Structure formats: C-alpha cells, structure tokens
Short mmCIF file of C-alpha atoms in Angstrom, two decimals:
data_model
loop_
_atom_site.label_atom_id
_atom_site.label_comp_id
_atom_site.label_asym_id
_atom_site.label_seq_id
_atom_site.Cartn_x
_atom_site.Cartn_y
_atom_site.Cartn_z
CA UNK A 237 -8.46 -14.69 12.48
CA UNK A 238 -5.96 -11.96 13.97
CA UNK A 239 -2.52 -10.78 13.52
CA UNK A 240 -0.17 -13.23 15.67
CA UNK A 241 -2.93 -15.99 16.08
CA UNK A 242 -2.67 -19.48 15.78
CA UNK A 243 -3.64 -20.53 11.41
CA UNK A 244 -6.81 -22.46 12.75
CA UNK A 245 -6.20 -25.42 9.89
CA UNK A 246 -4.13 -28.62 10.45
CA UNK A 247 -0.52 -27.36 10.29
CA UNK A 248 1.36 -30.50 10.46
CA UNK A 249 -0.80 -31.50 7.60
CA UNK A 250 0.94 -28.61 5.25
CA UNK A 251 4.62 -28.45 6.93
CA UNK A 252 5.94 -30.05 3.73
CA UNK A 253 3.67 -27.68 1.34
CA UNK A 254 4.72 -24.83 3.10
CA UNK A 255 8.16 -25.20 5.04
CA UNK A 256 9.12 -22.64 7.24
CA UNK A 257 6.34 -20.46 6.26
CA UNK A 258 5.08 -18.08 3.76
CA UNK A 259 7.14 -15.29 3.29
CA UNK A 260 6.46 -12.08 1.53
CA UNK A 261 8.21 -11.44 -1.51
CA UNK A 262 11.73 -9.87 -2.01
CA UNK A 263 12.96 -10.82 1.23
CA UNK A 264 15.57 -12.80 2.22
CA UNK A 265 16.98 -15.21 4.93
CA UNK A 266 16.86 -13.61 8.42
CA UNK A 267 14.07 -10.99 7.43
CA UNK A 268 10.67 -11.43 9.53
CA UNK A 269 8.30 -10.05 7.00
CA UNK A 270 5.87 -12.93 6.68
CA UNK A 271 2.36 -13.75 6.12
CA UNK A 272 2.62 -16.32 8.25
CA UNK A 273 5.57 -18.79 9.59
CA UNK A 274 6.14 -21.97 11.52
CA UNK A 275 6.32 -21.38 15.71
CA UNK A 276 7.58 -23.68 17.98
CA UNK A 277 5.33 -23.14 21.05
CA UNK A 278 4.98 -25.17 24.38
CA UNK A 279 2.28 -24.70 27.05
CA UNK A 280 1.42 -26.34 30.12
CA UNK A 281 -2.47 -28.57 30.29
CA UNK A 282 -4.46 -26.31 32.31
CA UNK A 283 -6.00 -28.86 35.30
CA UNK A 284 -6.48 -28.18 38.87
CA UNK A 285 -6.29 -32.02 39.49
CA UNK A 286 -3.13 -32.35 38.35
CA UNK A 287 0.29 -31.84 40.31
CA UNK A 288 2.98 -29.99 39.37
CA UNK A 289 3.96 -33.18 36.67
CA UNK A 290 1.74 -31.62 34.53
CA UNK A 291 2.35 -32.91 30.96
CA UNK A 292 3.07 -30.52 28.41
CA UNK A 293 0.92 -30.11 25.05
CA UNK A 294 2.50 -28.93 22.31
CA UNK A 295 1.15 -25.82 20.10
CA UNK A 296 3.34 -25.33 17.56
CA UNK A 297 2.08 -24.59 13.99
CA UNK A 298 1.95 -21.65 11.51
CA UNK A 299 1.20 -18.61 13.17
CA UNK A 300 0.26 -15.13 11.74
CA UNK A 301 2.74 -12.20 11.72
CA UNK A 302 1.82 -8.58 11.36
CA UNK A 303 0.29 -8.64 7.97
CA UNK A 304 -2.89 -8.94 6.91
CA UNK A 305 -4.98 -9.86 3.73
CA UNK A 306 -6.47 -12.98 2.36
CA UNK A 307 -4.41 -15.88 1.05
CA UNK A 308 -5.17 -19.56 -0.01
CA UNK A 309 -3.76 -22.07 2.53
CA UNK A 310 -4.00 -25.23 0.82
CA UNK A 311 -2.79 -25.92 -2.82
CA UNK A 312 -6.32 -26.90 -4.24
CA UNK A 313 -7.38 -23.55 -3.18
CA UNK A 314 -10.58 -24.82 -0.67
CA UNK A 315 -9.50 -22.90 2.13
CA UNK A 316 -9.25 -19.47 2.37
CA UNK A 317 -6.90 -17.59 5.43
CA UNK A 318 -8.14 -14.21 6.33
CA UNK A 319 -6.17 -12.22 8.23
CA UNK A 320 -7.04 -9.03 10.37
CA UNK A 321 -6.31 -6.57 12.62
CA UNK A 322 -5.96 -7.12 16.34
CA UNK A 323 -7.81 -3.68 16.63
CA UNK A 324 -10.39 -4.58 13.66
CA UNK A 325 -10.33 -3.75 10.46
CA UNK A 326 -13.52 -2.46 10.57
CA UNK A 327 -12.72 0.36 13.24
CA UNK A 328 -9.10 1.14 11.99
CA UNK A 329 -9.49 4.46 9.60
CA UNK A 330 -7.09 2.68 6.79
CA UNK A 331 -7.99 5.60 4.16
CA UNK A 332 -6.76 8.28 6.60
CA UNK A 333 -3.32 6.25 6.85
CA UNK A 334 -2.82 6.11 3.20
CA UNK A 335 -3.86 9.50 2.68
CA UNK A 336 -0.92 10.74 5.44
CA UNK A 337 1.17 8.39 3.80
CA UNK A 338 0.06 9.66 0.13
CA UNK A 339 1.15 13.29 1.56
CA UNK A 340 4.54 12.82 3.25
CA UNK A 341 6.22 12.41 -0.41
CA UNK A 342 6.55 8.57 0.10
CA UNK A 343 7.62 7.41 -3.28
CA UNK A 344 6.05 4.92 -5.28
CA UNK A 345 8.65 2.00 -4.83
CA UNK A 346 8.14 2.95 -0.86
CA UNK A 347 4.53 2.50 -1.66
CA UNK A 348 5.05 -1.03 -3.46
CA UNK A 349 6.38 -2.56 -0.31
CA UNK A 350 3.80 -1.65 1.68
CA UNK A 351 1.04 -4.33 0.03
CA UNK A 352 0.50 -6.65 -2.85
CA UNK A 353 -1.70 -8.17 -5.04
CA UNK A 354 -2.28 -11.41 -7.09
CA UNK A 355 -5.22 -11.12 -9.62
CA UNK A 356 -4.30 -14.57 -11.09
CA UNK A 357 -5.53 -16.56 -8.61
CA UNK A 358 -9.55 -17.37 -7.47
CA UNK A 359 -10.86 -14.63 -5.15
CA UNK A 360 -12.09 -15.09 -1.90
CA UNK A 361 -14.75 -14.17 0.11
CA UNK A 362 -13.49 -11.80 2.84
CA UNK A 363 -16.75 -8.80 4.22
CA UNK A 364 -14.34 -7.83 7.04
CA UNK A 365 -11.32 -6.66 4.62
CA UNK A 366 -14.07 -4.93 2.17
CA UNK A 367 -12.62 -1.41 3.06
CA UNK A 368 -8.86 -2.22 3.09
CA UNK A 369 -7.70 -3.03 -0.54
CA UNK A 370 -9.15 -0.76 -2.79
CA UNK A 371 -8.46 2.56 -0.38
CA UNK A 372 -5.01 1.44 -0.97
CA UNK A 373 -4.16 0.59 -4.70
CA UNK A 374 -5.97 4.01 -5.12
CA UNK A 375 -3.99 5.94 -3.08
CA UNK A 376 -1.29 4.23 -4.56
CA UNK A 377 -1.82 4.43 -8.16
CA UNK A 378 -2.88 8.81 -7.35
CA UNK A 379 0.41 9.39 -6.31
CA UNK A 380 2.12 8.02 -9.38
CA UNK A 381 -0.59 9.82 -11.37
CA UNK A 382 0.03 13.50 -9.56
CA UNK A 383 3.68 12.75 -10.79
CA UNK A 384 2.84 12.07 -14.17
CA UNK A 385 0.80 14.76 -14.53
CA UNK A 386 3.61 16.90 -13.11
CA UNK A 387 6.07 15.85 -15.74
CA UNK A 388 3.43 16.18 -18.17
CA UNK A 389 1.62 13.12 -20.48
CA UNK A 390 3.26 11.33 -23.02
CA UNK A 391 2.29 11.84 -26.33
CA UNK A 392 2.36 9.49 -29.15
CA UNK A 393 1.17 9.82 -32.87
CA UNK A 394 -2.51 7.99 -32.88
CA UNK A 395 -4.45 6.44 -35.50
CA UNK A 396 -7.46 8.24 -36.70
CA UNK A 397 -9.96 8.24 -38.99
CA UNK A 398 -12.92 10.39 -40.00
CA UNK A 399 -15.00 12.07 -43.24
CA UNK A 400 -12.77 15.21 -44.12
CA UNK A 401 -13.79 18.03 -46.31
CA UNK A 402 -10.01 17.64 -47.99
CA UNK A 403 -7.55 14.84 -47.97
CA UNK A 404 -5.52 13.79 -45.07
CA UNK A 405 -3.17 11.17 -44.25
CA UNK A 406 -4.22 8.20 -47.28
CA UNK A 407 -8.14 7.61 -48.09
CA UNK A 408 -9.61 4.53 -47.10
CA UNK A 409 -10.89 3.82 -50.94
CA UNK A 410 -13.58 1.16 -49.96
CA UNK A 411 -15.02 2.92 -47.23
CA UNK A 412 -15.16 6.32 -49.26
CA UNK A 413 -16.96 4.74 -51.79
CA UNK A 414 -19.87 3.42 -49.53
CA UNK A 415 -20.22 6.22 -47.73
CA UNK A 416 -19.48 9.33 -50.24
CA UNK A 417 -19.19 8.00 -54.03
CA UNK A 418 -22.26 6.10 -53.98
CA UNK A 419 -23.98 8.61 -52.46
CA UNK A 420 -22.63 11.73 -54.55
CA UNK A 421 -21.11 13.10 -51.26
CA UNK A 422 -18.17 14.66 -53.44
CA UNK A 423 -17.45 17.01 -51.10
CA UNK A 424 -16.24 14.41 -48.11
CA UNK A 425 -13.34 11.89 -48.58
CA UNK A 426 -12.92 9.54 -46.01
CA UNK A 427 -9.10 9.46 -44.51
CA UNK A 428 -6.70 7.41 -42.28
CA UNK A 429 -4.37 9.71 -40.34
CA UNK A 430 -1.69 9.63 -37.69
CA UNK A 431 -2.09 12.79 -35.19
CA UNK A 432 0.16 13.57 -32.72
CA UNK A 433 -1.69 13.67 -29.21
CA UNK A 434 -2.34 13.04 -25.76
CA UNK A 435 -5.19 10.91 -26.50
CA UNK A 436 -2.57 7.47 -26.51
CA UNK A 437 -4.13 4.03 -25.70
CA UNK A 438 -2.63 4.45 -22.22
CA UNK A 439 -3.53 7.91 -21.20
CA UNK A 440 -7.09 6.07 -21.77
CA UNK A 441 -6.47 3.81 -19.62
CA UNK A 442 -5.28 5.57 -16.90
CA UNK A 443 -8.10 8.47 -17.30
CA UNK A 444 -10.96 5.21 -17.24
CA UNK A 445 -9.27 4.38 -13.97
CA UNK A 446 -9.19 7.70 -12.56
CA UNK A 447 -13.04 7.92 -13.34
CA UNK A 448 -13.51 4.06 -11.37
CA UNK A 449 -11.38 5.43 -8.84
CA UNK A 450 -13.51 8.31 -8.58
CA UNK A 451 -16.71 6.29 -7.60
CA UNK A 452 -14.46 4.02 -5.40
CA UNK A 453 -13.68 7.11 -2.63
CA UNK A 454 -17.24 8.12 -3.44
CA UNK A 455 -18.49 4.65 -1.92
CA UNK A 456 -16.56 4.91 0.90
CA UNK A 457 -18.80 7.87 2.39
CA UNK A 458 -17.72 11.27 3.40
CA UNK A 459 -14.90 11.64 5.73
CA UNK A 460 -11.83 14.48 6.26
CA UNK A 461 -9.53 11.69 4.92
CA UNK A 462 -11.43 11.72 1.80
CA UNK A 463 -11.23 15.12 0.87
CA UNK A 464 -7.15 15.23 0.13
CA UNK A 465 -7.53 12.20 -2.55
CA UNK A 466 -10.33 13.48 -4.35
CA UNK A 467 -8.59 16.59 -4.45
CA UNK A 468 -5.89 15.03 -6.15
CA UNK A 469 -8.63 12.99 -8.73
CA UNK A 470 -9.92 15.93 -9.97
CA UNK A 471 -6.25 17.66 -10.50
CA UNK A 472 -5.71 14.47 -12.65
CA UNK A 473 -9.02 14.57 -14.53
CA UNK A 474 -8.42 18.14 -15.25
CA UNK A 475 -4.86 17.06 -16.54
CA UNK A 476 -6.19 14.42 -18.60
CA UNK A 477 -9.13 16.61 -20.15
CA UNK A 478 -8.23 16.26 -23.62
CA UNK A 479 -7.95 12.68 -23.78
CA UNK A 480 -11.44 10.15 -24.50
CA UNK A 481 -12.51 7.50 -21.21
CA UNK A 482 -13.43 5.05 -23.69
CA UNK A 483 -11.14 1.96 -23.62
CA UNK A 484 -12.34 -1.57 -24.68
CA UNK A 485 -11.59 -4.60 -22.15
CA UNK A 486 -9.18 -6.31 -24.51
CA UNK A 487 -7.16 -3.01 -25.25
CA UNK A 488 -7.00 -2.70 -21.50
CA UNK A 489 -5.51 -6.39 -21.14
CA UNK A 490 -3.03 -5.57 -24.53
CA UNK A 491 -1.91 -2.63 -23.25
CA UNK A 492 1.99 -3.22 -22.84
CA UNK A 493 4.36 -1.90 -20.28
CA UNK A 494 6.93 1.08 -20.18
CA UNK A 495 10.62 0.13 -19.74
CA UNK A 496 11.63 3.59 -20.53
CA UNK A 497 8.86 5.43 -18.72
CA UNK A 498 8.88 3.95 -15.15
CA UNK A 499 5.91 6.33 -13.69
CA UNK A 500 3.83 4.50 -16.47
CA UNK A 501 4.52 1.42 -16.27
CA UNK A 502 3.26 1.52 -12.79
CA UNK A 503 0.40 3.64 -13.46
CA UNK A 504 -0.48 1.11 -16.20
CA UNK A 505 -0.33 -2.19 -13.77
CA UNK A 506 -2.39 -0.26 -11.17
CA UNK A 507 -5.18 0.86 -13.46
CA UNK A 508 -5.65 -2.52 -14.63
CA UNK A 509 -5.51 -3.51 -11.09
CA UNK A 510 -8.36 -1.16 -10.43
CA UNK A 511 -10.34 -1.90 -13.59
CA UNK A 512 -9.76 -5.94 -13.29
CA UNK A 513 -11.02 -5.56 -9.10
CA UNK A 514 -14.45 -4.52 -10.60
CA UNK A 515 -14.50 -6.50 -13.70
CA UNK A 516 -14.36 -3.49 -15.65
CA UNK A 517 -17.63 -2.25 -14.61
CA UNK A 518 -18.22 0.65 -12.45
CA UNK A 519 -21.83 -0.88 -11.25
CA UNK A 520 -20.03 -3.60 -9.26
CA UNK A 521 -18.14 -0.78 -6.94
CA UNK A 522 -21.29 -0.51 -4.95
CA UNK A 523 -22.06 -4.63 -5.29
CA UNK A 524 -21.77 -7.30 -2.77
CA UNK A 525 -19.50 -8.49 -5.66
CA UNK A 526 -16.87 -6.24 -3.17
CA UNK A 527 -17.00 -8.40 -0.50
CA UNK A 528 -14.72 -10.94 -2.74
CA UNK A 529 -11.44 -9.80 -2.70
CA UNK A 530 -8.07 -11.06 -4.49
CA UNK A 531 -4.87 -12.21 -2.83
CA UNK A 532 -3.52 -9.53 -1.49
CA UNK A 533 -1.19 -8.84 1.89
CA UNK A 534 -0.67 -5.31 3.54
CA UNK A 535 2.39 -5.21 6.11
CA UNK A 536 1.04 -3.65 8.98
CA UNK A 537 4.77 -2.34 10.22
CA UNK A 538 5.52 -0.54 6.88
CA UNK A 539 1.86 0.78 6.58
CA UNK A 540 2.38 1.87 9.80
CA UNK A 541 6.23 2.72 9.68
CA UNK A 542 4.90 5.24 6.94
CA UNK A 543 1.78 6.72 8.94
CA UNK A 544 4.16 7.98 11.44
CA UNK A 545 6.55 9.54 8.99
CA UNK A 546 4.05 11.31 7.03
CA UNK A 547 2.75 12.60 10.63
CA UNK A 548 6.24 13.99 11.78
CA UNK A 549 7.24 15.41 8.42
CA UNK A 550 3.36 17.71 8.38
CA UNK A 551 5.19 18.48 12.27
CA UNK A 552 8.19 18.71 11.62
CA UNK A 553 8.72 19.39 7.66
CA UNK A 554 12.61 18.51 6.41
CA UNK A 555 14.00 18.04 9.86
CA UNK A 556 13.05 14.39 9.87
CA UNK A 557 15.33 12.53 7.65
CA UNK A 558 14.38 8.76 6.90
CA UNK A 559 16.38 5.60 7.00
CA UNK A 560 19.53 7.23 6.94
CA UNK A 561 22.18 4.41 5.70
CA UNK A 562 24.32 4.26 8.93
CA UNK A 563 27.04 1.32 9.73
CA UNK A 564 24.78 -0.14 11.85
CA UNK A 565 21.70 -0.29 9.94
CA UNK A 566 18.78 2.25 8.57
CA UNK A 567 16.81 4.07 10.97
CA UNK A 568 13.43 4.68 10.87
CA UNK A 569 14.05 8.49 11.43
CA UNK A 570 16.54 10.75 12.62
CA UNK A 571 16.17 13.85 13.48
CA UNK A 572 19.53 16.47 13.50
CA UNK A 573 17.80 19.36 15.44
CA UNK A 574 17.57 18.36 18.42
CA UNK A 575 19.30 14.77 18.11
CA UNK A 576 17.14 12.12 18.14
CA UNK A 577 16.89 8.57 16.67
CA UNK A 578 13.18 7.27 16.16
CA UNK A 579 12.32 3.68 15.27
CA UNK A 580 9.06 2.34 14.90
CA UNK A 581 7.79 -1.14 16.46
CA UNK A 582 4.31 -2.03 15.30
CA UNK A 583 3.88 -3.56 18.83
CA UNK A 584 1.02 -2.66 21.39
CA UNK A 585 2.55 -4.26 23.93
CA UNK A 586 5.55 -1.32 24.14
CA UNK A 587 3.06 0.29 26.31
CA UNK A 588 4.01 -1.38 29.46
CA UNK A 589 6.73 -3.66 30.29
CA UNK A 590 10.34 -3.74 29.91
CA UNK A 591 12.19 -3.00 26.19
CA UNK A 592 13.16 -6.13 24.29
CA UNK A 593 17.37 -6.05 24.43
CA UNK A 594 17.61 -6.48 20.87
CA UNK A 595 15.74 -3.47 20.50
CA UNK A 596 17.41 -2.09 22.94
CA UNK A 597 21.00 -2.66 21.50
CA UNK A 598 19.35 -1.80 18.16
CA UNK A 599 18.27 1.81 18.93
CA UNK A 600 21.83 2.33 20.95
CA UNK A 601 24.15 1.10 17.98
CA UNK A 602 22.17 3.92 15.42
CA UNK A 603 22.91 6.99 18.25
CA UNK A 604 26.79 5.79 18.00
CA UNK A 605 27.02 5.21 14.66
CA UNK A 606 29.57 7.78 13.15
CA UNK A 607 27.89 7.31 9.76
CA UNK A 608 24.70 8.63 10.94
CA UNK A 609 26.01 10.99 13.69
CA UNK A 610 29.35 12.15 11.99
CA UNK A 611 29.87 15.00 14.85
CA UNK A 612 30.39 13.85 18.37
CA UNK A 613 27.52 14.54 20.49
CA UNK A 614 28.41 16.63 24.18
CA UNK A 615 26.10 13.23 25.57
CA UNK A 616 24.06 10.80 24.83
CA UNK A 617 21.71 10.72 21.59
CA UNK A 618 18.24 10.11 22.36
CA UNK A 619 16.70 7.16 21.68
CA UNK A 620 12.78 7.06 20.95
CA UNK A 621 10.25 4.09 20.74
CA UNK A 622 7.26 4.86 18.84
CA UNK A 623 4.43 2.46 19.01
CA UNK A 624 0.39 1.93 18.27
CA UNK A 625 -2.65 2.32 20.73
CA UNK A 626 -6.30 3.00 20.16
CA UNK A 627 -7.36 6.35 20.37
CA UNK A 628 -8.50 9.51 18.60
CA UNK A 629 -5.48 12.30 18.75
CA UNK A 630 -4.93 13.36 15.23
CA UNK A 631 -1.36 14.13 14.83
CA UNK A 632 0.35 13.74 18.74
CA UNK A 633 3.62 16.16 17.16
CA UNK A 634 1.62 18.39 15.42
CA UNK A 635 2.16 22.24 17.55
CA UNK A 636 4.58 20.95 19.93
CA UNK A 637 8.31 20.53 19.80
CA UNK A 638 10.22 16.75 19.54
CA UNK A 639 11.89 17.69 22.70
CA UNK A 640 9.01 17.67 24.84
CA UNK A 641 8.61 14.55 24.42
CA UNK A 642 12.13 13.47 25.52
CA UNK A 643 10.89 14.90 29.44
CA UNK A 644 9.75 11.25 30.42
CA UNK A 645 12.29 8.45 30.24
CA UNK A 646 12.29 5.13 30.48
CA UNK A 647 12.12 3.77 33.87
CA UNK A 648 14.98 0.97 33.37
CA UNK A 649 17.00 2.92 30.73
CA UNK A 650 18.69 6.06 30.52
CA UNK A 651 17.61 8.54 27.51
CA UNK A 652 15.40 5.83 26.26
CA UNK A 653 11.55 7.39 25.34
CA UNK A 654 8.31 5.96 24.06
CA UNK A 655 5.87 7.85 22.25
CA UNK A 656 2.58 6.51 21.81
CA UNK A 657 1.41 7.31 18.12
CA UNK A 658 -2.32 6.20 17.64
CA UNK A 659 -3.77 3.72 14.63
CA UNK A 660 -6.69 6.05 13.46
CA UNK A 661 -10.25 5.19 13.99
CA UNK A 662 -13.65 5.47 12.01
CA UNK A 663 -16.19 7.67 13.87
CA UNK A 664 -19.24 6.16 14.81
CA UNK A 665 -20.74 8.08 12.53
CA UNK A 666 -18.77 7.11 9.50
#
C-alpha cells in the first residue's frame, strides 16, 4: 500500500490493540509523526439510482501517514503492513537523498530521526522496499565514521599472544612447553602481552562493517550518487589500515556500548545493524535473502526536510541557517541575506490549490517573530513553501540567486512563494 491509504486489514478489529494509532517514537501528544493513525472519514454511496437521500457509508479506520517501511499489524505477527511511496519506491533515487543529506553536515542525532530499526522482531518479506533500508543505515553509520576518523581511533591496550625470540609480558608455561620445550625450540618462549593499539575489539567491528558496507553500495550498481559514499569508505578503510577485519559473531553481539565516547557508541549499534541485516555474511548482500527486511520506518518529511537543506546549503553555503529557535516555533530555514523564511511540506498537492491557513498563519508568525528576526524589516519577510514533484532537475538553487525565486507570488497571498523542489529519480538505465 501507499503513503495516506486506507491499512487494507479489519481496523475495527485492532482499535483496542492499537488505540489512536501507531506513533513513532519520541513524540508526544499533538505531534503527527505516525506510521499510521485512526481517521474518521465519511463518504457518500456512489449510485445513480439513488436521490439525493443517499445514505452515507462510513470509512473510517487506520490510515497511513507519510512514512514508510514495514511493520507487523497484528500482535501474533501474521500480517505484515508495507508501506510505500506515492511516487514508488522503486523510481525514487533514495541513495542520492541520503548522500545530499550525508553532505550538508546533518549530524548524527539529525540522522537518527530520520528512520528506525527493530532487529528483534521476525522480518518480513517486502521486494518493493529492497533498495531503501540498507542505502540508509550506511549512509548513516559513514557519517559517524568520517567523524571518528577525524578525531582519530581510540586506542586501548589489547591482549596478545605469540612465540617471541625474548620474553614479553608473562609466558604461557603450558603452551611453551608443547610447542618449544618438548621440541628443543630454546630459542622461542611463548608470551601473553598487553599492547597498546588501534587494533581494539571495536575498531574491528566497525572496519568488518565498513568492508560489508563496501559490497552493499557495490550491489546497488553504478550511479553519480554512489561515487561521494564510496569516497568516504575508502577514506575510512585507509584510516582503519592498521587494525585486523576479523571479528567472530559472538564478539560482535558482546561488544558493549560507549557512554563516554558517543560517536562510538553509535558507530557500534550501526555496524551490528549492518552485520546482523546480512546475518554476518557478505554472500547474502547479493541474495534474495534481501528482499526480507526488518521493522523499520523512514519519515518521508524529515528525509525530505533534509534533502532540501543539504541542496540549499551546496547553493547557498552558511547563509541558510536551520531551525532557528524563534518564539513561535523552529523554522525549517531562514535565510538573513536576503530575508526569507523557508518551510518544507512533504505535500504534492502544494502544487495547485489554495495554502492550508494553518500553514499559512504558521509561515507568517516565524517572519514576525522578534526572536528570529531581531531587526525590524523596512516590509514584509518573505514567506516560501517548498514542496515535492516528479522530475529530473538536480539542484533547482544551484547558480541562481534565492531572490529569483521570490518574482512569482502567490495568487491569494501577498509575499507568499512556492518552490517546487523535486524527489530524485533512478534513470532508466540504473
């Protein structure tokens, strides 16, 4: 099924499993980010015999918001809710949006909000979302890698052991014995030793997933979007050079998290993400075994909130300045040079018709706000709607200036805009 359509199961069968609806984690009352939520609907019976009495059927029932993903509907986990695109997930370039995303400097708790995933529970069988999830929690997991690697890797003294021409650390007596007494090997004692080093249990892990992530992109063909994230996979692998691949599935699962060192801690969750996705094997990236995915949910808005911002930042650089804390709310954008507020509505629809007055009172309230806009303006602040259609511009701001895009206005409301941004799209021949 699609975004905003009708859950196709019985929903008066699960109102008391599921209440209002399933919403998506960390939010609270009076937040609409949800997988999917109950709707109140009423349409008239469609029949040309009938006068204008015309009952009324009811269609109310769980409906899909703008997220999509897979997710178990019923408790017993026997029926599986797969949520797409309206435009296809299939046609929709999602690796190109996380790559713009991965280079506008979003941060990794930015990056957390957009998607999530539950490895705990049974997988399901989803083909169209094959290309969706794994793009994403590598994209996600290279930019907290890049940092990492910035910062430089955490060292830790390591175990080792080996057959040493002198003594190091304290000899392991029943192993020497086997291996150099009994065989008149006086020469060689065979040590235990601690060594300072890069090579730490977790720099092992994160290296073994850099390697699965490197086969991941590889699977997903050639394509421009490509070439910025493996880019950034070999900067890591070059980082991580002097530290071994080889990691055994039960030290992967051991592995503990970082309380101190927050870049690793999410680095470590994400590798095991990637590792646990594929079973630990790097065969089953090219499997059918792909088309079964885990529980997972991508918001749509954010994804897309974040597409748009890493597009006007490679425009625009520093001007644009992103959810600015105002008295009226957070912005999507502002920009200070020219003045302009920017908000992004994840609606196709924005393309013709009249604005929503809630949006409309929404946009107005941030140009006012003396929090955001501390200077009085000589007039009115712009006010910009940017929303999705299909098509293949790559960047719409790239080599032009924001204000040529405040020329057309909206034709109910004054210094009102909308700028059509589009959701990228596979080639044919990709």
């Amino acid at each position: 099924m699609q975004e905003h359509e009708k859950i196709p199961y019985d929903s008066l069968a699960f109102q008391e499993y599921w209440g209002e609806g399933l919403r998506l984690p960390g939010q609270s009352k009076g937040l609409d980010r949800w997988f999917f939520q109950w709707q109140w609907r009423n349409s008239p019976i469609i029949d040309d015999e009938q006068d204008s009495d015309r009952p009324i059927v009811t269609e109310s029932g769980y409906y899909a918001s703008y997220v999509i993903g897979a997710q178990w509907f019923d408790e017993a986990k026997t029926m599986p809710l797969v949520i797409t695109t309206k435009h296809g997930c299939d046609r929709i370039d999602f690796l190109k949006m996380f790559s713009v995303c991965f280079n506008s400097g979003i941060e990794a708790k930015e990056f957390s909000k957009i998607y999530a995933v539950d490895m705990e529970q049974p997988r399901i069988k989803a083909p169209e979302l094959k290309s969706v999830l794994s793009p994403l929690i590598v994209a996600h997991f290279l930019s907290i890698v890049k940092e990492i690697v910035k910062r430089g890797l955490k060292k830790d003294y390591v175990q080792r052991e080996g057959n040493l021409n002198k003594v190091k650390g304290r000899i392991d007596i029943s192993r020497n014995e086997r291996m150099n007494i009994m065989k008149k090997r006086y020469d060689k004692v065979f040590c235990r030793y601690q060594e300072y080093s890069e090579d730490t249990l977790e720099n092992r892990l994160i290296k073994k997933a850099l390697v699965f992530s490197q086969h991941i992109l590889q699977n997903e063909g050639i394509s421009e979007s490509l070439l910025s994230l493996q880019h950034t996979i070999h900067e890591c692998l070059a980082a991580f050079s002097r530290v071994e691949d080889e990691i055994e599935v039960w030290e992967v699962k051991a592995i503990k998290h970082h309380k101190i060192f927050k870049e690793y801690n999410d680095a470590i969750k994400l590798a095991q993400m990637i590792l646990h996705r594929y079973d630990y094997s790097i065969t089953n990236i090219t499997s059918a075994e792909e088309e079964y995915c885990p529980v997972f949910w991508i918001d749509m808005a954010m994804l897309y909130e974040h597409y748009v911002l890493g597009l006007l930042r490679e425009a625009y650089g520093e001007k644009i300045h992103y959810q600015v804390h105002g008295h009226t709310g957070y912005p999507d954008f502002v920009c200070y040079s020219p003045k302009v507020v920017l908000d992004t509505k994840y609606i196709p629809r924005f393309e013709y018709g009249n604005l929503d007055t809630y949006i409309v009172r929404q946009l107005s309230g941030y140009s006012r706000d003396k929090w955001i806009f501390p200077i009085k303006p000589e007039s009115n602040i712009p006010c910009v709607i940017i929303y999705p259609v299909e098509g293949e511009e790559e960047n719409p701001f790239k080599s032009k200036r924001l204000e040529d895009f405040l020329n057309v206005e909206d034709r109910c409301l004054w210094n009102f805009h909308r700028i059509a941004v589009p959701l990228p799209v596979l080639n044919e021949a990709d």
